Amino acid sequence: MNSAIRSSYLTLTRDRSVPIPETPKLQPFPRFFDSTNRNNRFRDVSSGSSLLRTRLRHDSAEFRTALSHRVGVSSKNAQFDSFPDENEAQAPSFAEFITSERVKVVAMLALALALCNADRVVMSVAIVPLSLSNGWSRSFAGIVQSSFLWGYLISPIAGGTLVDYYGGKVVMAWGVALWSLATFLTPWAAETSLWALLAMRALLGIAEGVALPCMNNMVARWFPQTERARAVGIAMAGFQLGSSVGLMLSPILMSQGGIFGPFVIFGLSGFLWVLVWLSATSSTPDRNPQISKYELEYILNERKKSLVENKPKTTKVIPPFRRLLSKLPTWSLIIANAMHSWGFFIFLSWMPIYFNSVYHVDLRQAAWFSAVPWTVMAIMGYIGGLWSDIMIRNGMSVTLTRKIMQSIGFLGPGIALVGLTTAKSPAVASAWLTLAVGLKSFSHSGFLVNLQEIAPQYSGVLHGISNTGGTLAAILGTVGAGFFVELVGSFQGFLLFTSLLYVLAALFYNVFSTGERVNFDEPTHE
């Protein structure tokens, strides 16, 4: 039939310069869709079926929808990547998540936080031989150890402001480089003078004050809201494991390289980390040359929903402190961070002495009894983050999810501390302590993630403000515990007081916190 029509056409147009139309070829099925254009149109099927062609063009959206339910679409198949609606981001599988660029970033952050805590606790081991060689009293040895907190007290707000302005990658690199330098130079400082040693420890605190704000900034830029608690759990697992690694490796390194062996090894490790960090990561996903198209589109689509800003600010350097402090959600974060740090440093500093004085356990064994909970805390922190992300993905509000996590993270340790005071043996006491520290990690999926949500553009400085409150609480709790025990003569009384503070802090957070974005840019009324 086509040949007859073609012969007639040639006869009628023999004397005219009319081009001869070619019969269109039928395209294979997969080529019906143009994978490079999201507004795909069906191609022509035949030259004689214009009505069918129009109908197919009109119903292409319905056809694609029906087809997508029947064809297993791979997220990395360029031929079909235009099928899903761009507003319906599909959650990645576990394999895609664990091999993604964003997990590589948070793994590097976890390593940095591990070095941060390892460099911090080395002095807790080295202080004993240093005190013996220099004739320091216990009170003076406490002053040497507290010099770290002097620097840590002043840097979080300034560091958080720099993070918001320059981004987490640059500030984190400078922070790790400076605290690694301070760690590396500590042996030289100790041999030079006492003031040089105190200065190096203070410099360590100043540099480490930017670590957590940088972590928060990078997680907010790289992870969708439904994955942030998990990411923070991974990063904070490194932070907790750093304590265990530092306490376990320091005696071994000292036996091989002298008192200052750990300082040299950990300092050099920090310099190596900086080189890898600068060469293998980027401040935002869209600047990463190795990220896959699927992962980048997934992160950007999810960010549109949560309205997270992904670029460093280029305008005001000084944040609106007055407006930030005028909102009760800010104070809920400050109180939560203060209570978190109070408990953290009491557990870290006083539990070995508690086991020694209450249960008459050898100090070496007491250190093991008090070290186990930190490993459990690292594991439980990730479990809490995963659970939190699942609840949000299943439709639970962010506000309710954060309050549930924070309640477990504070009420759990509060109850466990009461059990600790009733324990009759060191094994039972260690079990209660492990439960307290493990449940405490759930607060990482509460207030620590919440910092990114109420004001992503000010998450760094908010973390700095709350971290300063936490450092003050850490100093007060660590020093106050000693005075309390001297006055009252009981560790149990101080633990019960801490349990009460946990309950009050949980109530304050549940009443005044929110998972929604807070407008800190509106002027305050006089």
PDB file of C-alpha atoms in Angstrom, residues 253-452:
ATOM      1  CA  LEU A 253      52.981   4.032  73.387  1.00  0.00           C
ATOM      2  CA  MET A 254      54.552   5.322  76.601  1.00  0.00           C
ATOM      3  CA  SER A 255      56.165   1.956  77.266  1.00  0.00           C
ATOM      4  CA  GLN A 256      57.695   2.035  73.776  1.00  0.00           C
ATOM      5  CA  GLY A 257      58.499   5.724  73.292  1.00  0.00           C
ATOM      6  CA  GLY A 258      58.571   7.259  76.754  1.00  0.00           C
ATOM      7  CA  ILE A 259      56.102   9.598  78.435  1.00  0.00           C
ATOM      8  CA  PHE A 260      55.771  11.788  75.351  1.00  0.00           C
ATOM      9  CA  GLY A 261      55.364   8.976  72.801  1.00  0.00           C
ATOM     10  CA  PRO A 262      51.539   9.319  72.497  1.00  0.00           C
ATOM     11  CA  PHE A 263      51.758  13.074  71.970  1.00  0.00           C
ATOM     12  CA  VAL A 264      54.111  12.650  69.000  1.00  0.00           C
ATOM     13  CA  ILE A 265      52.125   9.813  67.392  1.00  0.00           C
ATOM     14  CA  PHE A 266      48.720  11.466  67.761  1.00  0.00           C
ATOM     15  CA  GLY A 267      50.089  14.822  66.597  1.00  0.00           C
ATOM     16  CA  LEU A 268      51.546  13.333  63.402  1.00  0.00           C
ATOM     17  CA  SER A 269      48.287  11.437  62.799  1.00  0.00           C
ATOM     18  CA  GLY A 270      46.423  14.748  62.856  1.00  0.00           C
ATOM     19  CA  PHE A 271      48.693  16.246  60.176  1.00  0.00           C
ATOM     20  CA  LEU A 272      48.079  13.199  57.982  1.00  0.00           C
ATOM     21  CA  TRP A 273      44.322  13.568  58.476  1.00  0.00           C
ATOM     22  CA  VAL A 274      44.450  17.192  57.282  1.00  0.00           C
ATOM     23  CA  LEU A 275      46.160  16.196  54.030  1.00  0.00           C
ATOM     24  CA  VAL A 276      43.516  13.561  53.270  1.00  0.00           C
ATOM     25  CA  TRP A 277      40.651  15.873  54.300  1.00  0.00           C
ATOM     26  CA  LEU A 278      41.725  18.699  52.003  1.00  0.00           C
ATOM     27  CA  SER A 279      42.317  16.451  49.012  1.00  0.00           C
ATOM     28  CA  ALA A 280      39.370  14.045  49.296  1.00  0.00           C
ATOM     29  CA  THR A 281      36.415  16.150  50.501  1.00  0.00           C
ATOM     30  CA  SER A 282      34.511  19.282  49.532  1.00  0.00           C
ATOM     31  CA  SER A 283      32.494  21.750  51.578  1.00  0.00           C
ATOM     32  CA  THR A 284      29.232  21.029  49.714  1.00  0.00           C
ATOM     33  CA  PRO A 285      27.988  18.101  47.565  1.00  0.00           C
ATOM     34  CA  ASP A 286      27.725  20.164  44.366  1.00  0.00           C
ATOM     35  CA  ARG A 287      31.470  20.935  44.549  1.00  0.00           C
ATOM     36  CA  ASN A 288      32.502  17.294  44.824  1.00  0.00           C
ATOM     37  CA  PRO A 289      33.829  15.940  41.497  1.00  0.00           C
ATOM     38  CA  GLN A 290      33.418  12.290  42.546  1.00  0.00           C
ATOM     39  CA  ILE A 291      29.789  12.344  43.658  1.00  0.00           C
ATOM     40  CA  SER A 292      27.343  10.406  41.477  1.00  0.00           C
ATOM     41  CA  LYS A 293      24.511  12.141  39.655  1.00  0.00           C
ATOM     42  CA  TYR A 294      21.981  10.083  41.616  1.00  0.00           C
ATOM     43  CA  GLU A 295      23.417  11.029  45.023  1.00  0.00           C
ATOM     44  CA  LEU A 296      23.699  14.717  44.143  1.00  0.00           C
ATOM     45  CA  GLU A 297      20.103  14.894  42.886  1.00  0.00           C
ATOM     46  CA  TYR A 298      18.881  13.023  45.964  1.00  0.00           C
ATOM     47  CA  ILE A 299      20.618  15.432  48.360  1.00  0.00           C
ATOM     48  CA  LEU A 300      19.513  18.560  46.448  1.00  0.00           C
ATOM     49  CA  ASN A 301      15.885  17.420  46.151  1.00  0.00           C
ATOM     50  CA  GLU A 302      15.701  16.611  49.852  1.00  0.00           C
ATOM     51  CA  ARG A 303      17.337  19.929  50.714  1.00  0.00           C
ATOM     52  CA  LYS A 304      14.632  21.807  48.799  1.00  0.00           C
ATOM     53  CA  LYS A 305      12.058  20.254  51.091  1.00  0.00           C
ATOM     54  CA  SER A 306      13.874  21.186  54.300  1.00  0.00           C
ATOM     55  CA  LEU A 307      15.035  24.589  53.022  1.00  0.00           C
ATOM     56  CA  VAL A 308      18.619  24.060  54.171  1.00  0.00           C
ATOM     57  CA  GLU A 309      21.065  26.642  52.954  1.00  0.00           C
ATOM     58  CA  ASN A 310      24.094  25.068  51.308  1.00  0.00           C
ATOM     59  CA  LYS A 311      26.364  28.026  50.709  1.00  0.00           C
ATOM     60  CA  PRO A 312      28.566  29.916  53.133  1.00  0.00           C
ATOM     61  CA  LYS A 313      27.356  33.378  54.014  1.00  0.00           C
ATOM     62  CA  THR A 314      29.165  36.248  52.325  1.00  0.00           C
ATOM     63  CA  THR A 315      27.549  39.150  54.174  1.00  0.00           C
ATOM     64  CA  LYS A 316      27.405  39.695  57.942  1.00  0.00           C
ATOM     65  CA  VAL A 317      30.252  38.125  59.901  1.00  0.00           C
ATOM     66  CA  ILE A 318      28.840  39.051  63.313  1.00  0.00           C
ATOM     67  CA  PRO A 319      25.696  36.975  63.988  1.00  0.00           C
ATOM     68  CA  PRO A 320      22.613  38.462  65.715  1.00  0.00           C
ATOM     69  CA  PHE A 321      23.455  37.249  69.232  1.00  0.00           C
ATOM     70  CA  ARG A 322      20.628  39.227  70.819  1.00  0.00           C
ATOM     71  CA  ARG A 323      18.017  37.660  68.561  1.00  0.00           C
ATOM     72  CA  LEU A 324      19.477  34.194  68.996  1.00  0.00           C
ATOM     73  CA  LEU A 325      19.324  34.491  72.777  1.00  0.00           C
ATOM     74  CA  SER A 326      15.814  35.989  72.742  1.00  0.00           C
ATOM     75  CA  LYS A 327      14.200  32.697  71.678  1.00  0.00           C
ATOM     76  CA  LEU A 328      13.318  29.904  74.098  1.00  0.00           C
ATOM     77  CA  PRO A 329      14.270  27.141  71.605  1.00  0.00           C
ATOM     78  CA  THR A 330      17.843  28.479  71.822  1.00  0.00           C
ATOM     79  CA  TRP A 331      17.787  28.197  75.589  1.00  0.00           C
ATOM     80  CA  SER A 332      16.423  24.665  75.375  1.00  0.00           C
ATOM     81  CA  LEU A 333      19.568  23.775  73.397  1.00  0.00           C
ATOM     82  CA  ILE A 334      21.868  25.614  75.821  1.00  0.00           C
ATOM     83  CA  ILE A 335      20.337  23.840  78.833  1.00  0.00           C
ATOM     84  CA  ALA A 336      20.488  20.477  77.063  1.00  0.00           C
ATOM     85  CA  ASN A 337      24.145  20.931  76.084  1.00  0.00           C
ATOM     86  CA  ALA A 338      25.046  22.098  79.585  1.00  0.00           C
ATOM     87  CA  MET A 339      23.454  19.032  81.173  1.00  0.00           C
ATOM     88  CA  HIS A 340      24.997  16.741  78.571  1.00  0.00           C
ATOM     89  CA  SER A 341      28.485  18.105  79.294  1.00  0.00           C
ATOM     90  CA  TRP A 342      27.910  18.038  83.063  1.00  0.00           C
ATOM     91  CA  GLY A 343      27.180  14.322  82.953  1.00  0.00           C
ATOM     92  CA  PHE A 344      29.857  13.543  80.353  1.00  0.00           C
ATOM     93  CA  PHE A 345      32.761  15.052  82.286  1.00  0.00           C
ATOM     94  CA  ILE A 346      31.568  13.681  85.622  1.00  0.00           C
ATOM     95  CA  PHE A 347      31.495  10.173  84.152  1.00  0.00           C
ATOM     96  CA  LEU A 348      34.840  10.658  82.415  1.00  0.00           C
ATOM     97  CA  SER A 349      36.680  12.261  85.342  1.00  0.00           C
ATOM     98  CA  TRP A 350      35.217  10.769  88.508  1.00  0.00           C
ATOM     99  CA  MET A 351      34.039   7.227  87.792  1.00  0.00           C
ATOM    100  CA  PRO A 352      37.471   5.561  88.196  1.00  0.00           C
ATOM    101  CA  ILE A 353      37.842   7.304  91.558  1.00  0.00           C
ATOM    102  CA  TYR A 354      34.241   6.353  92.425  1.00  0.00           C
ATOM    103  CA  PHE A 355      34.927   2.645  91.860  1.00  0.00           C
ATOM    104  CA  ASN A 356      38.156   2.917  93.824  1.00  0.00           C
ATOM    105  CA  SER A 357      36.706   4.720  96.837  1.00  0.00           C
ATOM    106  CA  VAL A 358      33.292   3.039  97.042  1.00  0.00           C
ATOM    107  CA  TYR A 359      34.140  -0.534  95.984  1.00  0.00           C
ATOM    108  CA  HIS A 360      37.884  -0.459  96.802  1.00  0.00           C
ATOM    109  CA  VAL A 361      38.815  -1.591  93.312  1.00  0.00           C
ATOM    110  CA  ASP A 362      42.398  -1.152  92.102  1.00  0.00           C
ATOM    111  CA  LEU A 363      42.718   1.995  89.991  1.00  0.00           C
ATOM    112  CA  ARG A 364      43.837  -0.001  86.940  1.00  0.00           C
ATOM    113  CA  GLN A 365      40.757  -2.227  87.193  1.00  0.00           C
ATOM    114  CA  ALA A 366      38.606   0.800  87.942  1.00  0.00           C
ATOM    115  CA  ALA A 367      39.725   2.342  84.665  1.00  0.00           C
ATOM    116  CA  TRP A 368      38.522  -0.762  82.807  1.00  0.00           C
ATOM    117  CA  PHE A 369      35.181  -0.696  84.650  1.00  0.00           C
ATOM    118  CA  SER A 370      34.659   2.920  83.604  1.00  0.00           C
ATOM    119  CA  ALA A 371      36.023   2.496  80.036  1.00  0.00           C
ATOM    120  CA  VAL A 372      33.556  -0.129  78.785  1.00  0.00           C
ATOM    121  CA  PRO A 373      30.560   2.281  78.750  1.00  0.00           C
ATOM    122  CA  TRP A 374      32.189   4.555  76.143  1.00  0.00           C
ATOM    123  CA  THR A 375      32.292   1.788  73.555  1.00  0.00           C
ATOM    124  CA  VAL A 376      28.650   0.989  74.290  1.00  0.00           C
ATOM    125  CA  MET A 377      27.843   4.683  73.933  1.00  0.00           C
ATOM    126  CA  ALA A 378      29.352   4.747  70.437  1.00  0.00           C
ATOM    127  CA  ILE A 379      27.186   1.794  69.325  1.00  0.00           C
ATOM    128  CA  MET A 380      24.000   3.047  70.979  1.00  0.00           C
ATOM    129  CA  GLY A 381      24.479   6.483  69.451  1.00  0.00           C
ATOM    130  CA  TYR A 382      24.248   5.061  65.940  1.00  0.00           C
ATOM    131  CA  ILE A 383      21.235   2.903  66.862  1.00  0.00           C
ATOM    132  CA  GLY A 384      19.461   5.963  68.255  1.00  0.00           C
ATOM    133  CA  GLY A 385      20.249   7.944  65.107  1.00  0.00           C
ATOM    134  CA  LEU A 386      18.966   5.182  62.839  1.00  0.00           C
ATOM    135  CA  TRP A 387      15.755   4.869  64.844  1.00  0.00           C
ATOM    136  CA  SER A 388      15.269   8.627  64.768  1.00  0.00           C
ATOM    137  CA  ASP A 389      15.676   8.793  60.982  1.00  0.00           C
ATOM    138  CA  ILE A 390      13.217   5.923  60.487  1.00  0.00           C
ATOM    139  CA  MET A 391      10.578   7.678  62.606  1.00  0.00           C
ATOM    140  CA  ILE A 392      10.870  10.882  60.577  1.00  0.00           C
ATOM    141  CA  ARG A 393      10.786   8.994  57.274  1.00  0.00           C
ATOM    142  CA  ASN A 394       7.646   7.178  58.425  1.00  0.00           C
ATOM    143  CA  GLY A 395       5.858  10.460  58.961  1.00  0.00           C
ATOM    144  CA  MET A 396       6.479  11.412  62.590  1.00  0.00           C
ATOM    145  CA  SER A 397       7.072  15.131  63.076  1.00  0.00           C
ATOM    146  CA  VAL A 398      10.646  16.307  63.580  1.00  0.00           C
ATOM    147  CA  THR A 399       9.685  18.082  66.812  1.00  0.00           C
ATOM    148  CA  LEU A 400       8.174  14.965  68.406  1.00  0.00           C
ATOM    149  CA  THR A 401      11.080  12.795  67.244  1.00  0.00           C
ATOM    150  CA  ARG A 402      13.685  15.110  68.784  1.00  0.00           C
ATOM    151  CA  LYS A 403      11.756  15.261  72.068  1.00  0.00           C
ATOM    152  CA  ILE A 404      11.486  11.467  72.252  1.00  0.00           C
ATOM    153  CA  MET A 405      15.216  11.060  71.639  1.00  0.00           C
ATOM    154  CA  GLN A 406      16.105  13.754  74.163  1.00  0.00           C
ATOM    155  CA  SER A 407      13.790  12.249  76.779  1.00  0.00           C
ATOM    156  CA  ILE A 408      15.489   8.872  76.439  1.00  0.00           C
ATOM    157  CA  GLY A 409      18.903  10.567  76.496  1.00  0.00           C
ATOM    158  CA  PHE A 410      18.214  12.390  79.772  1.00  0.00           C
ATOM    159  CA  LEU A 411      15.546  10.455  81.686  1.00  0.00           C
ATOM    160  CA  GLY A 412      17.372   7.176  80.983  1.00  0.00           C
ATOM    161  CA  PRO A 413      20.649   8.250  82.653  1.00  0.00           C
ATOM    162  CA  GLY A 414      18.661   9.937  85.444  1.00  0.00           C
ATOM    163  CA  ILE A 415      17.013   6.637  86.357  1.00  0.00           C
ATOM    164  CA  ALA A 416      20.222   4.630  85.828  1.00  0.00           C
ATOM    165  CA  LEU A 417      22.150   6.868  88.224  1.00  0.00           C
ATOM    166  CA  VAL A 418      19.633   6.076  90.956  1.00  0.00           C
ATOM    167  CA  GLY A 419      20.295   2.389  90.294  1.00  0.00           C
ATOM    168  CA  LEU A 420      24.048   3.058  90.404  1.00  0.00           C
ATOM    169  CA  THR A 421      23.782   4.409  93.944  1.00  0.00           C
ATOM    170  CA  THR A 422      22.075   1.188  95.104  1.00  0.00           C
ATOM    171  CA  ALA A 423      24.583  -1.235  93.509  1.00  0.00           C
ATOM    172  CA  LYS A 424      26.315  -3.568  95.978  1.00  0.00           C
ATOM    173  CA  SER A 425      29.134  -4.798  93.741  1.00  0.00           C
ATOM    174  CA  PRO A 426      31.434  -3.206  91.152  1.00  0.00           C
ATOM    175  CA  ALA A 427      30.053  -5.462  88.388  1.00  0.00           C
ATOM    176  CA  VAL A 428      26.481  -4.319  89.036  1.00  0.00           C
ATOM    177  CA  ALA A 429      27.643  -0.710  89.332  1.00  0.00           C
ATOM    178  CA  SER A 430      29.442  -0.991  85.993  1.00  0.00           C
ATOM    179  CA  ALA A 431      26.248  -2.368  84.423  1.00  0.00           C
ATOM    180  CA  TRP A 432      24.238   0.608  85.694  1.00  0.00           C
ATOM    181  CA  LEU A 433      26.949   3.005  84.503  1.00  0.00           C
ATOM    182  CA  THR A 434      26.982   1.358  81.062  1.00  0.00           C
ATOM    183  CA  LEU A 435      23.192   1.721  80.849  1.00  0.00           C
ATOM    184  CA  ALA A 436      23.407   5.396  81.857  1.00  0.00           C
ATOM    185  CA  VAL A 437      26.107   6.243  79.317  1.00  0.00           C
ATOM    186  CA  GLY A 438      24.508   4.152  76.563  1.00  0.00           C
ATOM    187  CA  LEU A 439      21.090   5.817  76.925  1.00  0.00           C
ATOM    188  CA  LYS A 440      22.791   9.198  77.211  1.00  0.00           C
ATOM    189  CA  SER A 441      23.916   8.831  73.583  1.00  0.00           C
ATOM    190  CA  PHE A 442      20.291   9.141  72.412  1.00  0.00           C
ATOM    191  CA  SER A 443      20.521  12.860  73.155  1.00  0.00           C
ATOM    192  CA  HIS A 444      22.838  13.130  70.120  1.00  0.00           C
ATOM    193  CA  SER A 445      19.689  12.536  68.047  1.00  0.00           C
ATOM    194  CA  GLY A 446      17.902  15.154  70.129  1.00  0.00           C
ATOM    195  CA  PHE A 447      19.511  18.506  70.875  1.00  0.00           C
ATOM    196  CA  LEU A 448      22.682  17.899  68.840  1.00  0.00           C
ATOM    197  CA  VAL A 449      20.769  17.423  65.561  1.00  0.00           C
ATOM    198  CA  ASN A 450      18.210  20.041  66.558  1.00  0.00           C
ATOM    199  CA  LEU A 451      20.913  22.728  66.277  1.00  0.00           C
ATOM    200  CA  GLN A 452      20.859  22.297  62.488  1.00  0.00           C
TER     201      GLN A 452
END
